[in-house]
Amino acid sequence: MTQIPFTKLHGAENDFLLTWTTDVPASADLPDVARRICARTTGFGADGWMLVDRAPGGLRTRLFNSDGSEPEISGNGTRCAAAFALLNADPLLGEVTITTVAGPKRLRLIERHGDRRFSFEIDMGQPVVEDLHATLQLAGQSYDATILNVGNPQCAVFVDTMPLDWLAAARQAEAHERFPKHTNVSFVTVSGPHTLRAVFFERGAGETRSSGTGSTGAAVAAILREVCKSPVEIKTPAGNLYIRWEDSVYLTGPAEAIGEGRFFLEY
């Protein structure tokens, strides 16, 4: 039996299990381990499992969703990786570069609350917009969406009021024929010139309480649609995330350690 140590953290209730890569057997089937360790009833429960390596000048991460698929990046998860390093006494000196599949991301420690709660700002880079106003037929209705990439693909659907069947529509959007590799989906309402409300359905994980990249995509789309101005506060079911768009797009949010454990891996 193999034992895989992990630390559980969450970024605005988007939860992850983090493990040093050196603690995982080289022969391990990583997607299978992710599915098993993230299972809500037979595992420890999480939206994703992240492997972390120390790298020159920072860290390197590899993320697996709870269904075993491997996304390019998680904004909330990358903040959790920085917190994971601090918990392990890595001297980040307030800033760290974390290399993700989507490229290197620079994080700055904003605040530390005690031993296990942190706030970070992450440089998300420049967004790439594919279609500012795309019409999608979802759950029998026509929706206006912005399709873009903020390190991973996003479909931000703008609505005046949140539809009761948003989850069914989001699930359909995630696997829409327009997205052969699937996409992350947010449903977004505008609350004010600097405020959005959003809910999220992520490819590989399903409905999540918040999303760092989803919030980034929603805010960028709202700014480009000229319905919001930077900075933008995104109110999620789990609390607030913050975006400012200057020379780059910056995401600020929390990361909190919940506990530690060992997963018993048997085949």
Coordinates of N, CA and C in Angstrom, one line a residue, residues 38-194:
C38 N -9.7 12.9 -4.8 CA -10.7 14.0 -4.8 C -12.1 13.6 -4.6
A39 N -12.4 12.3 -4.6 CA -13.8 11.8 -4.5 C -14.4 12.3 -3.1
R40 N -15.6 12.8 -3.2 CA -16.2 13.4 -2.0 C -16.7 12.4 -0.9
T41 N -16.9 11.2 -1.3 CA -17.3 10.2 -0.3 C -16.2 9.1 0.0
T42 N -15.5 8.7 -1.0 CA -14.5 7.6 -0.8 C -13.1 8.2 -0.8
G43 N -12.9 9.5 -1.1 CA -11.6 10.1 -0.9 C -11.7 11.2 0.1
F44 N -10.9 12.2 0.0 CA -10.9 13.3 0.9 C -11.7 14.5 0.4
G45 N -12.1 14.5 -0.8 CA -13.0 15.5 -1.3 C -12.3 16.8 -1.7
A46 N -12.3 17.1 -3.0 CA -11.7 18.4 -3.5 C -12.0 18.6 -4.9
D47 N -11.9 19.9 -5.4 CA -12.1 20.2 -6.8 C -10.9 19.8 -7.6
G48 N -9.7 19.6 -7.0 CA -8.6 19.2 -7.7 C -7.4 18.7 -6.8
W49 N -6.5 18.0 -7.4 CA -5.3 17.6 -6.8 C -4.1 18.2 -7.5
M50 N -3.2 18.9 -6.7 CA -2.1 19.6 -7.3 C -0.8 19.1 -6.8
L51 N 0.1 18.8 -7.8 CA 1.5 18.4 -7.5 C 2.4 19.7 -7.5
V52 N 3.3 19.8 -6.5 CA 4.1 21.0 -6.4 C 5.6 20.6 -6.4
D53 N 6.4 21.3 -7.1 CA 7.8 21.1 -7.1 C 8.5 22.4 -6.8
R54 N 9.6 22.3 -6.1 CA 10.5 23.5 -6.0 C 11.3 23.7 -7.3
A55 N 11.3 24.9 -7.7 CA 12.0 25.2 -9.0 C 12.9 26.4 -8.8
P56 N 13.9 26.6 -9.6 CA 14.8 27.8 -9.4 C 13.9 29.1 -9.4
G57 N 14.0 29.8 -8.4 CA 13.3 31.1 -8.2 C 11.8 31.0 -7.9
G58 N 11.4 29.8 -7.6 CA 10.0 29.6 -7.2 C 9.5 28.2 -7.2
L59 N 8.3 28.0 -7.8 CA 7.6 26.7 -7.7 C 7.2 26.3 -9.1
R60 N 6.9 25.0 -9.3 CA 6.2 24.5 -10.5 C 5.1 23.6 -10.0
T61 N 3.9 23.8 -10.7 CA 2.7 23.0 -10.3 C 2.2 22.2 -11.5
R62 N 1.5 21.2 -11.2 CA 0.7 20.4 -12.1 C -0.6 20.1 -11.5
L63 N -1.7 20.4 -12.1 CA -3.0 20.3 -11.5 C -3.8 19.3 -12.2
F64 N -4.6 18.4 -11.5 CA -5.5 17.5 -12.0 C -6.9 17.8 -11.4
N65 N -7.9 17.9 -12.3 CA -9.3 18.1 -11.8 C -9.8 16.8 -11.1
S66 N -10.9 17.0 -10.5 CA -11.5 15.8 -9.8 C -11.9 14.7 -10.7
D67 N -12.0 15.0 -12.0 CA -12.4 13.9 -12.9 C -11.1 13.3 -13.6
G68 N -9.9 13.8 -13.2 CA -8.7 13.2 -13.7 C -8.1 14.0 -14.9
S69 N -8.9 15.0 -15.4 CA -8.4 15.8 -16.5 C -7.4 16.8 -16.0
E70 N -6.5 17.3 -16.9 CA -5.4 18.2 -16.5 C -5.6 19.6 -17.1
P71 N -6.1 20.6 -16.4 CA -6.3 21.9 -16.9 C -5.0 22.7 -17.0
E72 N -5.0 23.8 -17.6 CA -3.8 24.7 -17.8 C -3.4 25.4 -16.4
I73 N -4.5 25.9 -15.7 CA -4.2 26.7 -14.5 C -5.5 26.8 -13.7
S74 N -5.3 27.0 -12.5 CA -6.4 27.5 -11.6 C -5.9 28.7 -10.9
G75 N -6.7 29.8 -10.9 CA -6.3 31.0 -10.2 C -6.3 30.8 -8.7
N76 N -7.4 30.2 -8.2 CA -7.5 29.9 -6.8 C -6.5 28.9 -6.4
G77 N -6.3 27.9 -7.2 CA -5.3 26.8 -6.9 C -3.9 27.3 -6.8
T78 N -3.6 28.2 -7.7 CA -2.2 28.7 -7.7 C -1.9 29.5 -6.5
R79 N -2.9 30.3 -6.0 CA -2.7 31.0 -4.7 C -2.5 29.9 -3.6
C80 N -3.3 28.8 -3.6 CA -3.1 27.8 -2.6 C -1.7 27.2 -2.7
A81 N -1.1 27.1 -3.9 CA 0.3 26.6 -4.0 C 1.3 27.5 -3.3
A82 N 1.1 28.8 -3.4 CA 1.9 29.7 -2.7 C 1.8 29.6 -1.2
A83 N 0.6 29.4 -0.8 CA 0.3 29.3 0.7 C 0.9 27.9 1.2
F84 N 0.8 26.9 0.4 CA 1.4 25.6 0.7 C 2.9 25.7 0.9
A85 N 3.6 26.5 0.1 CA 5.0 26.7 0.2 C 5.3 27.4 1.5
L86 N 4.5 28.5 1.8 CA 4.8 29.2 3.1 C 4.5 28.3 4.3
L87 N 3.5 27.4 4.2 CA 3.3 26.5 5.3 C 4.5 25.6 5.5
N88 N 5.2 25.3 4.5 CA 6.4 24.4 4.5 C 7.7 25.2 4.7
A89 N 7.5 26.4 5.2 CA 8.7 27.3 5.6 C 9.6 27.7 4.4
D90 N 9.0 27.7 3.2 CA 9.8 28.2 2.1 C 9.8 29.7 2.1
P91 N 11.0 30.4 2.1 CA 11.0 31.8 2.3 C 10.7 32.5 1.0
L92 N 9.4 32.8 0.8 CA 9.0 33.5 -0.5 C 9.3 35.0 -0.5
L93 N 9.6 35.5 0.7 CA 10.0 36.9 0.8 C 9.0 37.9 0.1
G94 N 7.7 37.4 0.2 CA 6.6 38.3 -0.2 C 6.3 38.1 -1.7
E95 N 7.1 37.5 -2.5 CA 6.8 37.3 -3.9 C 7.3 35.9 -4.4
V96 N 6.6 35.3 -5.3 CA 7.1 34.0 -5.8 C 6.6 33.9 -7.2
T97 N 7.3 33.2 -8.1 CA 6.9 32.9 -9.4 C 6.5 31.4 -9.4
I98 N 5.3 31.1 -9.9 CA 4.8 29.7 -9.9 C 4.6 29.4 -11.4
T99 N 5.3 28.4 -11.9 CA 5.2 28.0 -13.3 C 4.1 27.0 -13.4
T100 N 3.1 27.3 -14.2 CA 1.9 26.5 -14.4 C 2.0 26.0 -15.9
V101 N 1.1 25.1 -16.3 CA 1.0 24.7 -17.7 C 0.7 25.9 -18.5
A102 N 0.0 26.9 -18.0 CA -0.3 28.1 -18.8 C 0.9 29.1 -18.7
G103 N 2.0 28.8 -18.1 CA 3.1 29.6 -18.1 C 3.4 30.2 -16.7
P104 N 4.5 31.0 -16.5 CA 4.8 31.5 -15.2 C 3.8 32.5 -14.7
K105 N 3.5 32.5 -13.4 CA 2.6 33.5 -12.8 C 3.3 34.0 -11.6
R106 N 3.3 35.4 -11.5 CA 3.9 36.0 -10.4 C 2.9 36.3 -9.3
L107 N 3.2 35.9 -8.1 CA 2.3 36.2 -7.0 C 3.0 37.1 -5.9
R108 N 2.1 37.9 -5.3 CA 2.6 38.8 -4.3 C 1.8 38.6 -3.0
L109 N 2.4 38.3 -1.9 CA 1.7 38.2 -0.6 C 1.2 39.5 -0.2
I110 N -0.1 39.6 0.0 CA -0.8 40.8 0.4 C -0.9 40.9 2.0
E111 N -1.3 39.7 2.5 CA -1.6 39.7 4.0 C -1.5 38.3 4.5
R112 N -1.0 38.1 5.7 CA -1.0 36.8 6.4 C -1.8 36.9 7.7
H113 N -2.7 36.0 7.9 CA -3.5 36.0 9.1 C -3.2 34.8 9.9
G114 N -2.3 34.9 10.9 CA -2.0 33.8 11.7 C -1.1 32.8 10.9
D115 N -1.2 31.5 11.2 CA -0.4 30.5 10.6 C -0.9 29.9 9.3
R116 N -2.2 30.1 9.0 CA -2.7 29.3 7.9 C -3.6 30.0 6.9
R117 N -3.8 31.3 7.1 CA -4.7 32.1 6.2 C -3.8 33.2 5.5
F118 N -4.0 33.3 4.2 CA -3.2 34.2 3.4 C -4.1 35.0 2.4
S119 N -3.6 36.1 1.9 CA -4.2 36.8 0.8 C -3.1 37.1 -0.2
F120 N -3.3 36.7 -1.5 CA -2.3 36.9 -2.5 C -2.9 37.7 -3.7
E121 N -2.0 38.4 -4.4 CA -2.4 39.0 -5.7 C -1.5 38.2 -6.7
I122 N -2.2 37.7 -7.8 CA -1.5 37.0 -8.8 C -1.7 37.7 -10.2
D123 N -0.6 37.8 -10.9 CA -0.5 38.4 -12.2 C -1.0 37.4 -13.2
M124 N -2.2 37.6 -13.7 CA -2.8 36.6 -14.6 C -2.4 36.8 -16.1
G125 N -1.7 37.9 -16.4 CA -1.2 38.1 -17.7 C -2.3 38.8 -18.6
Q126 N -2.1 38.7 -19.9 CA -3.1 39.4 -20.8 C -4.1 38.4 -21.3
P127 N -5.4 38.8 -21.3 CA -6.4 37.9 -21.8 C -6.4 37.9 -23.3
V128 N -6.9 36.8 -23.9 CA -7.1 36.7 -25.4 C -8.6 36.5 -25.6
V129 N -9.2 37.5 -26.3 CA -10.7 37.5 -26.5 C -11.0 36.9 -27.9
E130 N -11.8 35.9 -27.9 CA -12.2 35.3 -29.2 C -13.5 35.9 -29.8
D131 N -14.4 36.1 -28.9 CA -15.7 36.6 -29.4 C -16.4 37.4 -28.2
L132 N -16.5 38.7 -28.4 CA -17.1 39.5 -27.3 C -18.5 39.3 -27.1
H133 N -19.3 39.1 -28.2 CA -20.7 38.9 -28.2 C -21.0 37.6 -29.0
A134 N -21.0 36.5 -28.3 CA -21.4 35.2 -29.0 C -22.8 34.8 -28.5
T135 N -23.6 34.4 -29.5 CA -25.0 33.9 -29.2 C -24.9 32.4 -29.0
L136 N -25.4 31.9 -27.9 CA -25.4 30.5 -27.6 C -26.8 30.0 -27.2
Q137 N -27.2 28.9 -27.8 CA -28.5 28.4 -27.5 C -28.3 27.3 -26.4
L138 N -28.8 27.6 -25.2 CA -28.6 26.8 -24.0 C -29.9 26.5 -23.3
A139 N -30.2 25.3 -23.0 CA -31.4 24.9 -22.3 C -32.7 25.6 -22.8
G140 N -32.7 25.6 -24.2 CA -33.9 26.2 -24.8 C -34.0 27.7 -24.9
Q141 N -32.9 28.4 -24.5 CA -32.9 29.8 -24.5 C -31.7 30.3 -25.3
S142 N -31.7 31.6 -25.7 CA -30.6 32.2 -26.4 C -29.9 33.1 -25.3
Y143 N -28.6 33.0 -25.2 CA -27.8 33.7 -24.3 C -26.7 34.5 -25.0
D144 N -26.3 35.6 -24.4 CA -25.2 36.5 -24.9 C -24.0 36.2 -24.1
A145 N -22.9 35.7 -24.7 CA -21.7 35.3 -24.0 C -20.4 35.9 -24.6
T146 N -19.4 36.1 -23.7 CA -18.1 36.4 -24.2 C -17.2 35.2 -24.1
I147 N -16.5 34.9 -25.2 CA -15.6 33.7 -25.2 C -14.2 34.2 -25.2
L148 N -13.4 33.8 -24.2 CA -12.0 34.3 -24.1 C -11.1 33.3 -23.4
N149 N -9.8 33.6 -23.3 CA -8.9 32.7 -22.6 C -8.1 33.6 -21.7
V150 N -8.0 33.2 -20.4 CA -7.2 33.9 -19.4 C -6.2 32.9 -18.8
G151 N -5.6 32.1 -19.7 CA -4.8 31.0 -19.2 C -5.5 29.7 -19.4
N152 N -6.8 29.7 -19.3 CA -7.6 28.6 -19.7 C -8.9 29.1 -20.3
P153 N -9.6 28.3 -21.1 CA -10.8 28.8 -21.8 C -12.0 29.2 -20.9
Q154 N -12.6 30.3 -21.2 CA -13.7 30.8 -20.5 C -14.9 31.2 -21.4
C155 N -16.1 31.0 -20.9 CA -17.3 31.4 -21.5 C -18.1 32.1 -20.4
A156 N -18.1 33.5 -20.5 CA -18.8 34.3 -19.6 C -20.2 34.7 -20.1
V157 N -21.2 34.2 -19.5 CA -22.6 34.4 -20.0 C -23.2 35.5 -19.2
F158 N -23.6 36.6 -19.8 CA -24.2 37.7 -19.1 C -25.7 37.7 -19.2
V159 N -26.3 37.9 -18.0 CA -27.8 37.8 -17.8 C -28.2 39.0 -16.9
D160 N -29.4 39.4 -17.1 CA -30.0 40.5 -16.3 C -30.3 40.0 -14.9
T161 N -30.9 38.8 -14.8 CA -31.1 38.1 -13.6 C -30.7 36.7 -13.7
M162 N -30.3 36.1 -12.6 CA -29.8 34.7 -12.7 C -30.9 33.7 -13.0
P163 N -30.9 33.0 -14.1 CA -32.0 32.1 -14.4 C -32.0 30.9 -13.4
L164 N -33.2 30.4 -13.1 CA -33.3 29.3 -12.2 C -32.6 28.0 -12.7
D165 N -32.5 27.9 -14.0 CA -31.9 26.7 -14.6 C -30.5 27.0 -15.1
W166 N -29.8 27.9 -14.4 CA -28.4 28.3 -14.9 C -27.5 27.1 -14.9
L167 N -27.6 26.2 -14.0 CA -26.7 25.1 -13.9 C -26.9 24.2 -15.1
A168 N -28.1 23.9 -15.5 CA -28.3 23.1 -16.6 C -27.8 23.8 -17.9
A169 N -28.0 25.1 -18.0 CA -27.5 25.8 -19.1 C -25.9 25.8 -19.1
A170 N -25.3 26.0 -18.0 CA -23.9 26.0 -17.9 C -23.3 24.7 -18.2
R171 N -23.9 23.6 -17.8 CA -23.4 22.3 -18.1 C -23.5 22.0 -19.6
Q172 N -24.5 22.5 -20.2 CA -24.6 22.4 -21.7 C -23.6 23.3 -22.4
A173 N -23.3 24.5 -21.9 CA -22.3 25.4 -22.4 C -20.9 24.7 -22.4
E174 N -20.6 24.1 -21.2 CA -19.3 23.5 -21.0 C -18.9 22.5 -22.1
A175 N -19.9 21.8 -22.6 CA -19.7 20.8 -23.6 C -20.3 21.2 -25.0
H176 N -20.5 22.5 -25.2 CA -21.1 23.0 -26.4 C -20.2 22.6 -27.6
E177 N -20.8 22.4 -28.8 CA -20.0 22.1 -30.0 C -19.0 23.1 -30.3
R178 N -19.2 24.4 -29.8 CA -18.3 25.4 -30.1 C -16.9 25.2 -29.4
F179 N -17.0 24.4 -28.3 CA -15.8 24.1 -27.5 C -15.4 22.7 -27.6
P180 N -14.7 22.2 -28.6 CA -14.4 20.8 -28.7 C -13.5 20.3 -27.6
K181 N -12.8 21.2 -26.9 CA -12.0 20.7 -25.7 C -12.7 21.2 -24.4
H182 N -13.9 21.6 -24.5 CA -14.8 22.0 -23.4 C -14.3 23.4 -22.9
T183 N -15.0 24.0 -22.0 CA -14.7 25.3 -21.5 C -15.2 25.5 -20.1
N184 N -14.6 26.4 -19.4 CA -15.2 26.9 -18.1 C -16.3 27.9 -18.3
V185 N -17.3 27.9 -17.5 CA -18.5 28.7 -17.7 C -18.8 29.5 -16.5
S186 N -19.1 30.8 -16.7 CA -19.6 31.6 -15.6 C -20.9 32.3 -16.1
F187 N -21.9 32.4 -15.2 CA -23.1 33.2 -15.4 C -22.9 34.4 -14.6
V188 N -23.1 35.6 -15.2 CA -22.7 36.9 -14.7 C -23.8 37.9 -14.7
T189 N -24.0 38.6 -13.6 CA -24.9 39.7 -13.6 C -24.1 40.9 -13.1
V190 N -24.4 42.1 -13.7 CA -23.8 43.4 -13.3 C -24.5 44.0 -12.2
S191 N -23.8 44.3 -11.1 CA -24.5 44.9 -9.9 C -24.2 46.4 -9.8
G192 N -23.1 46.9 -10.5 CA -22.7 48.3 -10.4 C -21.5 48.5 -11.3
P193 N -21.0 49.7 -11.3 CA -19.9 50.0 -12.2 C -18.6 49.3 -11.9
H194 N -18.5 48.8 -10.7 CA -17.3 48.1 -10.3 C -17.6 46.8 -9.6

